[in-house]
Every structure is written in structure tokens, then in C-alpha cells.
XYZ file of C-alpha atoms in Angstrom:
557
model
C 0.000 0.000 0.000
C 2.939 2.738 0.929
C 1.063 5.344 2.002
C 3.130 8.245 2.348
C 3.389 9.728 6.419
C 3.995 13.080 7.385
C 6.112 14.007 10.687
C 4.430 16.936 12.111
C 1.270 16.443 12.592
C 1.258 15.352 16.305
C 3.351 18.184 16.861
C 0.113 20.204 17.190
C -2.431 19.724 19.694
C -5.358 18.187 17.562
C -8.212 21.001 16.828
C -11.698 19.844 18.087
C -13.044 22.453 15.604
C -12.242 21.181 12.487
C -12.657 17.178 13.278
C -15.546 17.730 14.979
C -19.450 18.996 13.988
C -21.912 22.268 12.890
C -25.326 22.623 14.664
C -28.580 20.487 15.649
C -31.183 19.734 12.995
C -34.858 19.048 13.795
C -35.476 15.109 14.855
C -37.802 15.099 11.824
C -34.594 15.243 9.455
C -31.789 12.807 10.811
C -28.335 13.953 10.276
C -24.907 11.989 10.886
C -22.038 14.224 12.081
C -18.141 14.019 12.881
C -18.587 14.756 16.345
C -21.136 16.596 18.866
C -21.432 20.391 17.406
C -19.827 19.139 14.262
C -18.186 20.709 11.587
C -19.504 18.701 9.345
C -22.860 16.716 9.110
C -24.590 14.402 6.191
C -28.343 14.970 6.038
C -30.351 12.189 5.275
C -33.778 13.553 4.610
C -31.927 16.313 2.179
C -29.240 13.823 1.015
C -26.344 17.076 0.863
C -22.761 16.902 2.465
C -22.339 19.829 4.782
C -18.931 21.490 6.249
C -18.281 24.816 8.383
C -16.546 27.374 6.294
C -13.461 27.116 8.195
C -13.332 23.378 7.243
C -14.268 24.300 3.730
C -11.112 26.882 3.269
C -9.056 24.533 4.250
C -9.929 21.670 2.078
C -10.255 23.713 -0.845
C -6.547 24.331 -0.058
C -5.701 20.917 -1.409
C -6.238 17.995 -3.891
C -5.386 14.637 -3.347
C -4.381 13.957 -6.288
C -1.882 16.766 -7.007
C -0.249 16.930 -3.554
C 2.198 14.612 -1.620
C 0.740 14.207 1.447
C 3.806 15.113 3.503
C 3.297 18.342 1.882
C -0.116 18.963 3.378
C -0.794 21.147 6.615
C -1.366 18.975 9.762
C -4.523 21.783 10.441
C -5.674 20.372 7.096
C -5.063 17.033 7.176
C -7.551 17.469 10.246
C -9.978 18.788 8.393
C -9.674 16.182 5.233
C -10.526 13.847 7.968
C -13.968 15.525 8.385
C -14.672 15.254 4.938
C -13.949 11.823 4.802
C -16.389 10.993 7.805
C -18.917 13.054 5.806
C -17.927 11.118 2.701
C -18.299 7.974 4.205
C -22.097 8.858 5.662
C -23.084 9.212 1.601
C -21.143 5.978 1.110
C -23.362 4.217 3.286
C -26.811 6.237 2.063
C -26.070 5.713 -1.307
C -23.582 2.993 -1.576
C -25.140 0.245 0.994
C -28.320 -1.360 0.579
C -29.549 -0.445 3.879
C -28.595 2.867 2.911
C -30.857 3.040 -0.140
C -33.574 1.559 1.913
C -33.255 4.565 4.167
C -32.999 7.090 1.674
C -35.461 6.091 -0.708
C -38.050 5.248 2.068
C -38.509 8.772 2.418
C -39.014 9.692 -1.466
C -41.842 6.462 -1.155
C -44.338 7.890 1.164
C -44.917 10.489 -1.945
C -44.588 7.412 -4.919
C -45.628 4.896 -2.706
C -49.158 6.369 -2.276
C -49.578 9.258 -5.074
C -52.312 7.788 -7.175
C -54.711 7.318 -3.703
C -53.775 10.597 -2.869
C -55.576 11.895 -5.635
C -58.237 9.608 -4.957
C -58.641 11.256 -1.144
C -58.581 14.432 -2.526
C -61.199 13.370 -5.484
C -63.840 12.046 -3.065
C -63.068 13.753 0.203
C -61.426 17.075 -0.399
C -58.476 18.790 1.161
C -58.149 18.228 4.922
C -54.942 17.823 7.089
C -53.345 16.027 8.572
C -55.208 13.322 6.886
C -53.846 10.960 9.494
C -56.307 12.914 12.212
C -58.918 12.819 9.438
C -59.242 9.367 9.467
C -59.068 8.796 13.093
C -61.559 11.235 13.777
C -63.742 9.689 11.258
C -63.210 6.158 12.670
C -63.949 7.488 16.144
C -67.212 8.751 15.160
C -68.218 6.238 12.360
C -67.075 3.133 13.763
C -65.930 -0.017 11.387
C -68.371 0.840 9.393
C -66.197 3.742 7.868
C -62.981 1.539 7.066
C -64.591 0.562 3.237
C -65.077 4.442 2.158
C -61.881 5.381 3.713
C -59.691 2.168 1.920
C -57.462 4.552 0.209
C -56.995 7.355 2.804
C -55.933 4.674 4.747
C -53.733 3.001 2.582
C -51.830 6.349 2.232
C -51.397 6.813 6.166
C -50.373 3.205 7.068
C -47.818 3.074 3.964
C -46.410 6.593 5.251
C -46.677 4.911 9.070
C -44.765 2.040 8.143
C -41.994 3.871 6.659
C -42.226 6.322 9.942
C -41.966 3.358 12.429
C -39.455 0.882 10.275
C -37.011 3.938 9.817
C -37.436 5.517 13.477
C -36.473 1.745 14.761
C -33.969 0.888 12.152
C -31.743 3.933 13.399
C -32.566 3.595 17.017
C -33.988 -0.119 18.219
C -33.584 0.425 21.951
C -34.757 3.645 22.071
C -37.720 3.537 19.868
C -38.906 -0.154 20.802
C -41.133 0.563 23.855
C -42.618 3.869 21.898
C -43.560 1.640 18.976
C -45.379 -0.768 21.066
C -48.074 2.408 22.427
C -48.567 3.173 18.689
C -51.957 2.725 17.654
C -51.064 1.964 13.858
C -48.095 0.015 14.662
C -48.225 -3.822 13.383
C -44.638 -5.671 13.902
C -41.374 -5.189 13.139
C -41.702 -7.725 9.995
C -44.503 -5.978 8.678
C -42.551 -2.672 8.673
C -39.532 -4.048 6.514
C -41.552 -6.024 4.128
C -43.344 -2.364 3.700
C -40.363 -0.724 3.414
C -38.672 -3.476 0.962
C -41.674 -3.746 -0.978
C -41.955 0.084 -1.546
C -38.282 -0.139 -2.379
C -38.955 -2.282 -5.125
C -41.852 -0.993 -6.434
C -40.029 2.758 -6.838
C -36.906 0.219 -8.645
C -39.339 -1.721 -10.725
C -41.387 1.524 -12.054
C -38.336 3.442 -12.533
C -35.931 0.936 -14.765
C -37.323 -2.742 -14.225
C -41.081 -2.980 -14.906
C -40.940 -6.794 -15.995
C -38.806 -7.632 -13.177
C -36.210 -9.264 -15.216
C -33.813 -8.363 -12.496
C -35.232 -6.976 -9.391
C -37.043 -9.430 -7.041
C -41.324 -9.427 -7.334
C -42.161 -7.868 -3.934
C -45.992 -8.586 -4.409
C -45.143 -12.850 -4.259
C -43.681 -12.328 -1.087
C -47.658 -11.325 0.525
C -49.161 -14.545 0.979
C -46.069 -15.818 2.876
C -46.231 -12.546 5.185
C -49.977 -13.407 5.399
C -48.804 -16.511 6.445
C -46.359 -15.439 9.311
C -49.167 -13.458 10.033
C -51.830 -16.007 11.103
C -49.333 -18.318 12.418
C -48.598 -15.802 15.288
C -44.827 -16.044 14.058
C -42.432 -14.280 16.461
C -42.140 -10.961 14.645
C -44.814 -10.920 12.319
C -48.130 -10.506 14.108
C -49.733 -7.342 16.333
C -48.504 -7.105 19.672
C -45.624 -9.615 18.884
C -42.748 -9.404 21.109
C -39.552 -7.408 20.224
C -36.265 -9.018 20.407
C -34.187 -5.424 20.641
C -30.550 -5.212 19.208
C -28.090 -3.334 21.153
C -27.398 -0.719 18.730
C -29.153 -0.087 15.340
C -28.079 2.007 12.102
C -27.084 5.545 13.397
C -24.660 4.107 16.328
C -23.062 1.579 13.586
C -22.724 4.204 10.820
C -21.047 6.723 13.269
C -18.823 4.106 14.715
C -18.026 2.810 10.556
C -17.341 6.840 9.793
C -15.213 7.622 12.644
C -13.250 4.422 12.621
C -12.650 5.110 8.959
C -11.392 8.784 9.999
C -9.021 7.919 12.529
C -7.654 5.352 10.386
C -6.564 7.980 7.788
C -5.270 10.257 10.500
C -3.161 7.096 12.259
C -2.205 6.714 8.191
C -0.889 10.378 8.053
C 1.244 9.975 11.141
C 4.818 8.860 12.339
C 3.738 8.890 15.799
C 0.193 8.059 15.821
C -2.479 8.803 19.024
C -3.109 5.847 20.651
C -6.569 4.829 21.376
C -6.533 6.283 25.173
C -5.402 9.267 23.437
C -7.975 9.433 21.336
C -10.425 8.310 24.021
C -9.187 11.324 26.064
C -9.474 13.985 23.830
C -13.342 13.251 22.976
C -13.550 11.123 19.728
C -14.213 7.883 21.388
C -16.808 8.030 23.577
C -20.674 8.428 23.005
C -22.541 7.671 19.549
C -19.401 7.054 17.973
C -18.461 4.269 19.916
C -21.402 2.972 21.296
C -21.167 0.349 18.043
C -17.726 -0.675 19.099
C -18.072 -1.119 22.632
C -21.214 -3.448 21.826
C -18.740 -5.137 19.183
C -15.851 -5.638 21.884
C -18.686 -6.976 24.850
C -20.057 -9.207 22.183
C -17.173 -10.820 20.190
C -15.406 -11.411 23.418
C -11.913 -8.697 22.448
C -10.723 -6.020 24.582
C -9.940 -2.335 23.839
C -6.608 -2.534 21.069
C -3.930 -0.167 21.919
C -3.929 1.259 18.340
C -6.113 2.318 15.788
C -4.180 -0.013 13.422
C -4.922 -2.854 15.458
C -6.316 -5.939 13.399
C -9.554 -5.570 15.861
C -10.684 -2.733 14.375
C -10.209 -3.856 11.002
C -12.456 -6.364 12.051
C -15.060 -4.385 13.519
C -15.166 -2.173 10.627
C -15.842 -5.512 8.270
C -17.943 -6.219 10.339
C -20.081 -3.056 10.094
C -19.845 -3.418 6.298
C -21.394 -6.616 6.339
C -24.222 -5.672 8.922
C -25.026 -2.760 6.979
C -25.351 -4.222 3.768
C -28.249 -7.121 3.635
C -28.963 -9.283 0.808
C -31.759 -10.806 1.082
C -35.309 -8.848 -0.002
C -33.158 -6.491 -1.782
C -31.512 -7.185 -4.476
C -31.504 -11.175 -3.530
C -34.808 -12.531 -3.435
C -36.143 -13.543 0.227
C -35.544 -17.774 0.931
C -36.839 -18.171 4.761
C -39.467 -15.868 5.355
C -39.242 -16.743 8.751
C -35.563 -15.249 9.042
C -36.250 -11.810 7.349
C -35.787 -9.661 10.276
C -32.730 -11.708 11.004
C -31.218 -11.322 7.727
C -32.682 -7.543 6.983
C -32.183 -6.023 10.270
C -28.281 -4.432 10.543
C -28.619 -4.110 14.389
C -29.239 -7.969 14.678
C -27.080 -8.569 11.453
C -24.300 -6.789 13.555
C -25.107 -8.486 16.988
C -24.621 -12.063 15.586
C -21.795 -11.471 13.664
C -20.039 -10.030 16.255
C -21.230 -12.744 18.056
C -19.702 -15.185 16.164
C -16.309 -13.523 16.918
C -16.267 -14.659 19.975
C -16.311 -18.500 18.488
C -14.036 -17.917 16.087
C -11.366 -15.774 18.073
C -8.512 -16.565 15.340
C -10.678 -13.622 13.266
C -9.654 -10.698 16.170
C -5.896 -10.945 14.508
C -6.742 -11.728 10.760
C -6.970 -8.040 9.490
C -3.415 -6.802 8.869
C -2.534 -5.973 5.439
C -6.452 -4.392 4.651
C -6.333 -6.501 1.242
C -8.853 -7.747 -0.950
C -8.010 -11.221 0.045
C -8.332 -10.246 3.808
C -11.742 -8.959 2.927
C -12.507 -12.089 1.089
C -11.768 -14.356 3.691
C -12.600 -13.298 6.448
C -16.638 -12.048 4.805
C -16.469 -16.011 4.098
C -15.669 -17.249 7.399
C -18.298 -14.839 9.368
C -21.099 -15.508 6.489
C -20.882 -19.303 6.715
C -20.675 -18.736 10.495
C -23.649 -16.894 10.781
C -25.913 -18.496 7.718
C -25.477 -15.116 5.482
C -24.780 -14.504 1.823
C -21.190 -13.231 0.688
C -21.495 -9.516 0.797
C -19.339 -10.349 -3.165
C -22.209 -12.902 -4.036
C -24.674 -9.566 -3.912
C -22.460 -6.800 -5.666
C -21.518 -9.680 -8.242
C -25.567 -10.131 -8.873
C -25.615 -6.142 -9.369
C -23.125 -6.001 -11.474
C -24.691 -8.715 -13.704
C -28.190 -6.543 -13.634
C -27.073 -3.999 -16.121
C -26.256 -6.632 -19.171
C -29.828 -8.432 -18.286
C -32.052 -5.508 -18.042
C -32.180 -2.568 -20.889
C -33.975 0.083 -18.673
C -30.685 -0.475 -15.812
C -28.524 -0.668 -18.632
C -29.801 2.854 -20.374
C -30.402 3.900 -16.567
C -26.497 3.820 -16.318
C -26.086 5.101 -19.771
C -27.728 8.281 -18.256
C -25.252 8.333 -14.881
C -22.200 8.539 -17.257
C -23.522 12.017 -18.332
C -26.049 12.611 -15.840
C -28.541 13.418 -18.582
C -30.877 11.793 -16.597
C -34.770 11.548 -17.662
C -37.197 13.309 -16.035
C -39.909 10.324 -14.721
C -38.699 9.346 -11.791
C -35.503 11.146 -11.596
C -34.297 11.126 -7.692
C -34.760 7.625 -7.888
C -33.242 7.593 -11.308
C -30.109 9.762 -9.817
C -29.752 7.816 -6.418
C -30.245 4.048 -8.297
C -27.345 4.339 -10.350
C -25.196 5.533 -8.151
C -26.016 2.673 -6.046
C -25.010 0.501 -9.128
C -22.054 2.401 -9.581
C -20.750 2.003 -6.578
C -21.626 -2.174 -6.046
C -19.648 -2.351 -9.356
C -16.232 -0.217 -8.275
C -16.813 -2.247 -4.370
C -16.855 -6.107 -6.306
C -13.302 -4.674 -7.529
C -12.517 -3.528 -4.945
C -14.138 -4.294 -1.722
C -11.140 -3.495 0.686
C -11.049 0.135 -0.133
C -14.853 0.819 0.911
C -14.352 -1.244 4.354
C -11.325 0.286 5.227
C -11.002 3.734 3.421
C -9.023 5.072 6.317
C -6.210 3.130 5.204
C -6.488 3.603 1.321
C -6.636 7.275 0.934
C -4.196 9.084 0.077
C -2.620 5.839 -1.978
C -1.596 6.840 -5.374
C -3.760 4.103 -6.610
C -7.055 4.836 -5.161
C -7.436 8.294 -6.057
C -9.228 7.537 -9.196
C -12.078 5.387 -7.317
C -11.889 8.138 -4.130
C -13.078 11.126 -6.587
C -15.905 9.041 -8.540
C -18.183 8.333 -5.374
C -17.518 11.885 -3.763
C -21.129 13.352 -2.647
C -23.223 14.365 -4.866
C -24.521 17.523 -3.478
C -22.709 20.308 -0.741
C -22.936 23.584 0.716
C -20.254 25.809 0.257
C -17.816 27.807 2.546
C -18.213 31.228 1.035
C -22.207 31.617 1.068
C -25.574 29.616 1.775
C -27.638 27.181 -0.330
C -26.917 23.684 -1.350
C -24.891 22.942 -4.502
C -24.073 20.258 -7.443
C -20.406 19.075 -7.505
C -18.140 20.285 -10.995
C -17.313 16.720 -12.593
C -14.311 17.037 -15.049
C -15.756 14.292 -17.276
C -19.312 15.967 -17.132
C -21.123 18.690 -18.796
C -21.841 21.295 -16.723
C -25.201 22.453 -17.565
C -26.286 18.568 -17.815
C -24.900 18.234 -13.657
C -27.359 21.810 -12.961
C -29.587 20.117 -14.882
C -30.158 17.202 -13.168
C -29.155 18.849 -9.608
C -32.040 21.511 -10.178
C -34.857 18.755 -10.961
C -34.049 16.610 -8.269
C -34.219 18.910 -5.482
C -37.020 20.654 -7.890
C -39.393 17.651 -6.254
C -37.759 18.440 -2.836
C -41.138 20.707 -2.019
C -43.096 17.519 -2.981
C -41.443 15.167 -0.944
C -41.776 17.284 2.018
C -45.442 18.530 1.744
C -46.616 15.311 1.002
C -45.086 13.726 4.242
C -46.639 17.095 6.242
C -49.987 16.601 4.523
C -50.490 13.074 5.665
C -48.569 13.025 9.085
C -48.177 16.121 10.607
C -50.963 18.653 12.476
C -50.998 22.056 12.189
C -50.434 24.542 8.950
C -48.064 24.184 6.325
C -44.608 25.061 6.550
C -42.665 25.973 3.541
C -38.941 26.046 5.538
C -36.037 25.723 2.450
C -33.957 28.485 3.941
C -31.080 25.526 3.567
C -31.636 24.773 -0.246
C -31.043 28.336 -1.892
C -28.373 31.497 -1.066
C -30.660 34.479 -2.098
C -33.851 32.915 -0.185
C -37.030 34.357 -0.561
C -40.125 33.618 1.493
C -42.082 34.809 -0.844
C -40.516 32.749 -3.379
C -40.644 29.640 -1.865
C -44.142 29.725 -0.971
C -44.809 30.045 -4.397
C -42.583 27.534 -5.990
C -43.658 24.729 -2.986
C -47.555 25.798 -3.973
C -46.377 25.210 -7.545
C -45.041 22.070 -6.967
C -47.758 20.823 -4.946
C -50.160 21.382 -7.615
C -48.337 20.063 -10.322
C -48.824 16.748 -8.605
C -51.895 16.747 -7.017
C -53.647 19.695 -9.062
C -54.663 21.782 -5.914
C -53.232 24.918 -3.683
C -52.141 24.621 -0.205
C -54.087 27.376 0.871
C -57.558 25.634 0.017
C -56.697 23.077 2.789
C -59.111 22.791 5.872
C -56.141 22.226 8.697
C -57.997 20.335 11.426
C -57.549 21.079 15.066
């Protein structure tokens, strides 16, 4: 590998403000950031790469590719490692198939239910939140209401069971006992085969309407229906929870900031030690509440070193917990071991798990190769009854020669002349496909990126899956990034019609969920913001889809 070190920069004291986070976002839009009041964060719900301005300077300072590394300032070395953690947060939204599950889940409670939106609006009018609506008229009505309300109904459970699968995904143990009270709640299981099924029918619409590649969602109901009636452990009302540890946000944290100090312990002569690191604030809390768990499960105790084979380990580990197989894009086997094999806290739990009986694994990771990777995927998946995370990315990879609409769709992502129908889904698919083919080449550099950039080798790979969308240091808004082998007005473009649905998206989620008025808040999407303006361009968008104003909704009480 020879990555190059520099001397120097332990000589400084480390500067909390430029490896660590910006300020708090609403709950309603999850963010994952370097460090508590980061300065830098990757929003989820708005799917943009954001850095302070100091951070911003400094990495604008530099490229990768035209710089020695022993030439760069320690101060920005610091903050490269920020952007990296950032980087690494769109790697696993866009990049991982739990990821895409996330992310897309949100753009689904507007595609998911858009045609019996119409159909509320059609028969019943314009009331919101249509959640209360229904409730109130079931309160009043009785069962006798359900039939009439079918597809007002449909549209609030679908949006529901996105609500509940994503707030659990991210957070088991703090969200189970607050599902349980939840009126509309049904079981874990029914939540991800919502989710998955949405999933695929955004996939299937967008480039695979035969399904010559993407599994059939809708052959998987009976077999739910079965688990169902069976009272399977899971898959019924009321079932009991069996709560991972930790869940997605505490195992992409601990991933991102693994991966950070990695580069930094690359950079250095005399690398921090892990009580160092501990001591100065970047191991403790949400970013290594995954590890810890990881450590108390597989049976290891806390390395000495960053470059210690254990947390090589844990970090393959976290790549194969985040990345299921089955449901998405391998077609399900045991319905009665979906959770097990969809869910990345319990993916995570029994793989590190399995550590513990196969203890030879803590000191396997030492050279971060492709064969390490290989192996050591092989020996946890056979332990553990999971697919080869290369079986998946070599069945993506396959996709684009046995489907024309994937194979046009990536057609498109080579000069983002994307077309319109569909095109967030368009934009965010491919990259997805894009990046399963570069990580079956090259699997090693995606687990352990910490160790890889910066390598004369990888900088090609590095640049292609950089985020697609950032602020900027010198003024507000969100922005496309310049691609050298890219037209530019193609990249404003596309960047201008996929947040152009953004309004959509947002309004639709407000009309069916939440109380109260309206609230057209994109302060964060443009630098010369206008009230005005965006009240009129979220109206306009609203219409366009449904063919009514906000203002002619009755809010209810």
C-alpha cells in the first residue's frame, strides 16, 4: 500500500473544531455528524454533504491527487478527515443497501401512495393532517367507515410504516417501547416487508417494470400473510420485540469515525493511541457505542492502536451488517428469518457474536487486502448463515447486461442526462449501481477507506463516489459538484430537478402526518432565499402533482 506519512502532525495539539461537527437539525430530518457540534454533518432527509466554512477553506486548499501528502498542513489534514467521515455517511446512504432503503423510504411515502392521494382528494377534499382525518372519522363512524376510507388509509399506514421501520432501524432500543403504544403500529416484519416492498416498487417503475432483475415484492404477501396467522415471532400485532443493542445511526457513526481515525493514524509517524484518542473526545458516546457493543459481544478487549487488526475487524464487520442481501436485491428464501437477515442491528449483533467462536478472526486483518476482505466475509457468512457480501455486488453487477432500462439507466449516470420520470430515484439508483460495481473490484477500499486514501492508486475510485450535493464555505444554499468528465449544464440540470421535487417530498409527508399549517422552511436549499418565493414555488409544486393549492386546505384542530 505505501502510504506516504507526514512528521508533524502530532506536533500540534489536535483542533476539536475542524474534526468535529456544525449545529442540531430538527429530529424530523436525521443527520450523521463528525462529532457533537460538528463541523460537518450528512443529512439524510436532504441527502447534501455539509462542512463549516473554516473546514471548507481549508480543504479547498488541497487535492489529493496533485499533492504529496507530507506536503499537506497537519490543520488540514484534520480537516480532510472531516470530509472523509462526511464522505463515508453518503457511502453508506447511497452505496449500501440499507442505505438506499433509508434514503429512498422517504421519497416512497410520496410514490408509494400518489395515485390514492388523488383519490382522497377526489372524493373527500383537502383536509390535514389526513392521518387525524381518518381517526376522527373512525372514532365517530365506527368499522363501518374503514370501506369508504380504503385509500386514505392506505396512504397513512404506507407513510406509518416507513415512519416506524425507519425511526427503529436507526434507534432499536430507544424507539422499541414507543412503537409498542402506537396505535397503527403492526410488527417489526410488517414494517420491513413495507419498506422493501416500496423499495422495489419505486426500482421496478423506474428501470425494471418486468422484473427481469429486481425481485417481485408482491409474491412475497401470501407468505407474510402466512407469518401473520401463524402468530410467528415478529410478524403478528402485539408480537414481542427481540431489541438489538445498537441499530443504524450508532453503527454508521462508529463505521465513519473508525474510517477517519484510520486515515489520520495513516498520516502519522507517531500516531495517538486509542486512550489518546479516548481522552481527547472522539471515542466516547454515539461514535463508539457500536464498538463497545462489538468488543462486549465478540469477546476482544480495547486494542492499543487504531491499526490494530480488531478494528479492522469491527469495521468488516459493520460493512457486512449494513449491507443485507436478502429482499433487496436477492430474493427472500426463509421468510421466517427476514428480520434476522434484513435487520443491521441484529445482522451486527450475531456477527459479532460469532467472533467470539471464532477468536482466530480478532488478529486476521493486517494488510487491509482484498483477500483479507474475502476471507474473512467467508468465514463470518458461513458462520452466521449469510450470503457473501461479493455474491450480492456480483448479482448487481450482472443486472445492467440483463435488463435494458438499468442498462440505459447507467447510460444516463455517465452524463447525468438523466430523464425526467422518476428522476431522484433515477439519480440515487445508479449511483447505487455504480458504486456495487467499483466495491466487487474492490471491496477493501470501501471497508477500510481510512487506510487507502491518500494511496496513489485509489485516487481515481476516491473522486468518482464523492457526494453528490454540498454547501459551500463562502455563502448559503446547497450545490451540485463540478465533474471534469461531465457537462456542466447537464450536472445543474439534473441537480435543479431533483431537489425541484424536494417541495413535494416534504409537503406530502406534512400533509399526511403532521398537524398544524403548512410550513414551507427551504432556507437551507437556496443562497438568495425568498419567502415569498418559496411559498410560491412549494404551492407550484404541490399542484403540479396533485392539481390543488395549499391554501384551500381545511387544517384540522
Amino acid at each position: 500500500m505505501n502510504t506516504p506519512k507526514i512528521t508533524k502532525f502530532w506536533d500540534i495539539n489536535p483542533q476539536p473544531e475542524l474534526l468535529n461537527p456544525v449545529n442540531d437539525f430538527p429530529e424530523t430530518v436525521p443527520t450523521f455528524k463528525a462529532s457533537l457540534n460538528a463541523h460537518g454533518m450528512y443529512e439524510t432527509m436532504r441527502f447534501v454533504l455539509r462542512l463549516s466554512p473554516r473546514n471548507h477553506e481549508l480543504i479547498d486548499s488541497i487535492s489529493f491527487g496533485n499533492h504529496s501528502v507530507e506536503d499537506i498542513n497537519p490543520e488540514v489534514l484534520q480537516a480532510y478527515s472531516t470530509y472523509i467521515h462526511e464522505t463515508v455517511h453518503w457511502w453508506q446512504h447511497v452505496g449500501s443497501t440499507s442505505g438506499l432503503l433509508l434514503s429512498l423510504s422517504y421519497l416512497s411515502q410520496t410514490h408509494g401512495s400518489m395515485n390514492e392521494l388523488r383519490e382522497v382528494i377526489a372524493t373527500f377534499g383537502l383536509r390535514k393532517s389526513l392521518k387525524r382525518w381518518t381517526d376522527e372519522v373512525l372514532l365517530r363512524e365506527g368499522a363501518s367507515a374503514q370501506a369508504s376510507l380504503t385509500k386514505a388509509n392506505i396512504a397513512v399506514n404506507n407513510a406509518l410504516d416507513v415512519e416506524y421501520y425507519r425511526s427503529y432501524a436507526m434507534r432499536p432500543k430507544q424507539t422499541a417501547a414507543w412503537l409498542v403504544e402506537q396505535q397503527h403500529f403492526e410488527s417489526i416484519g410488517h414494517g420491513y416487508s413495507i419498506a422493501y416492498g416500496q423499495l422495489l416498487g419505486m426500482l421496478s417503475a423506474t428501470i425494471d417494470p418486468d422484473f427481469l432483475v429486481l425481485p417481485f415484492a408482491k409474491a412475497w404477501d401470501e407468505q407474510f400473510a402466512r407469518l401473520n396467522r401463524e402468530r410467528n415471532e415478529g410478524f403478528y400485532w402485539r408480537s414481542p420485540i427481540h431489541v438489538p443493542p445498537v441499530g443504524l445511526h450508532a453503527i454508521y457513526e462508529g463505521q465513519a469515525r473508525f474510517i477517519q481515525l484510520q486515515f489520520l493514524n495513516a498520516m502519522c509517524t507517531k500516531a495517538p493511541s486509542c486512550q489518546d484518542w479516548r481522552e481527547l473526545g472522539y471515542l466516547s458516546g454515539i461514535y463508539v457505542e457500536g464498538f463497545e457493543q462489538f468488543l462486549l459481544l465478540s469477546k476482544s478487549d480495547w486494542p492499543e492502536d487504531i491499526d490494530d487488526p480488531v478494528i479492522g475487524l469491527f469495521l468488516l464487520i459493520c460493512d457486512l451488517a449494513i449491507n443485507p442481501t436478502r429482499g433487496f436485491p436477492l430474493d427472500i428464501e426463509s421468510f421466517e428469518d427476514f428480520i434476522t437477515d434484513v435487520d443491521v442491528g441484529v445482522r451486527f449483533t450475531r456477527l459479532s457474536l460469532a467472533v467470539a467462536r471464532l477468536p482466530h478472526l480478532r488478529t486476521a486483518i493486517r494488510s487491509y487486502s482484498r483477500e483479507e476482505y474475502v476471507a474473512v466475509s467467508g468465514q463470518l457468512a458461513d458462520e452466521v448463515g449469510y450470503d457473501h457480501p461479493l455474491a450480492a455486488l456480483e448479482v448487481i453487477t450482472l443486472w445492467i447486461d440483463q435488463s435494458p432500462g438499468l442498462n440505459s439507466l447507467m447510460s444516463e449516470h455517465k452524463t447525468f442526462k438523466f430523464e425526467l420520470p422518476n428522476l431522484p430515484i433515477r439519480v440515487f439508483f445508479s449511483h447505487f449501481v455504480s458504486f456495487a460495481r467499483d466495491k466487487f473490484v474492490r471491496p477493501e477500499f470501501f471497508c477500510w477507506a481510512g487506510t487507502w486514501i491518500g494511496a496513489a492508486d485509489t485516487n481515481e475510485i476516491w473522486m468518482r463516489h464523492l457526494s453528490l450535493f454540498s454547501d459551500r464555505g463562502d455563502k448559503p444554499g446547497v450545490y451540485p459538484r463540478k465533474w471534469p468528465d461531465r457537462d456542466e449544464n447537464a450536472v445543474m440540470t439534473m441537480f435543479e430537478r431533483f431537489y425541484g421535487m424536494t417541495a413535494v417530498y416534504d409537503l406530502t409527508r406534512q400533509w399526511i402526518l403532521k398537524d398544524g399549517p403548512f410550513v414551507c422552511d427551504y432556507t437551507w436549499l437556496s443562497e438568495n432565499y425568498s419567502q415569498e418565493r418559496a411559498d410560491t414555488w412549494a404551492n407550484d409544486s404541490f399542484r403540479q402533482a396533485y392539481g390543488v393549492n395549499l391554501k384551500d386546505f381545511e387544517i384540522l384542530a
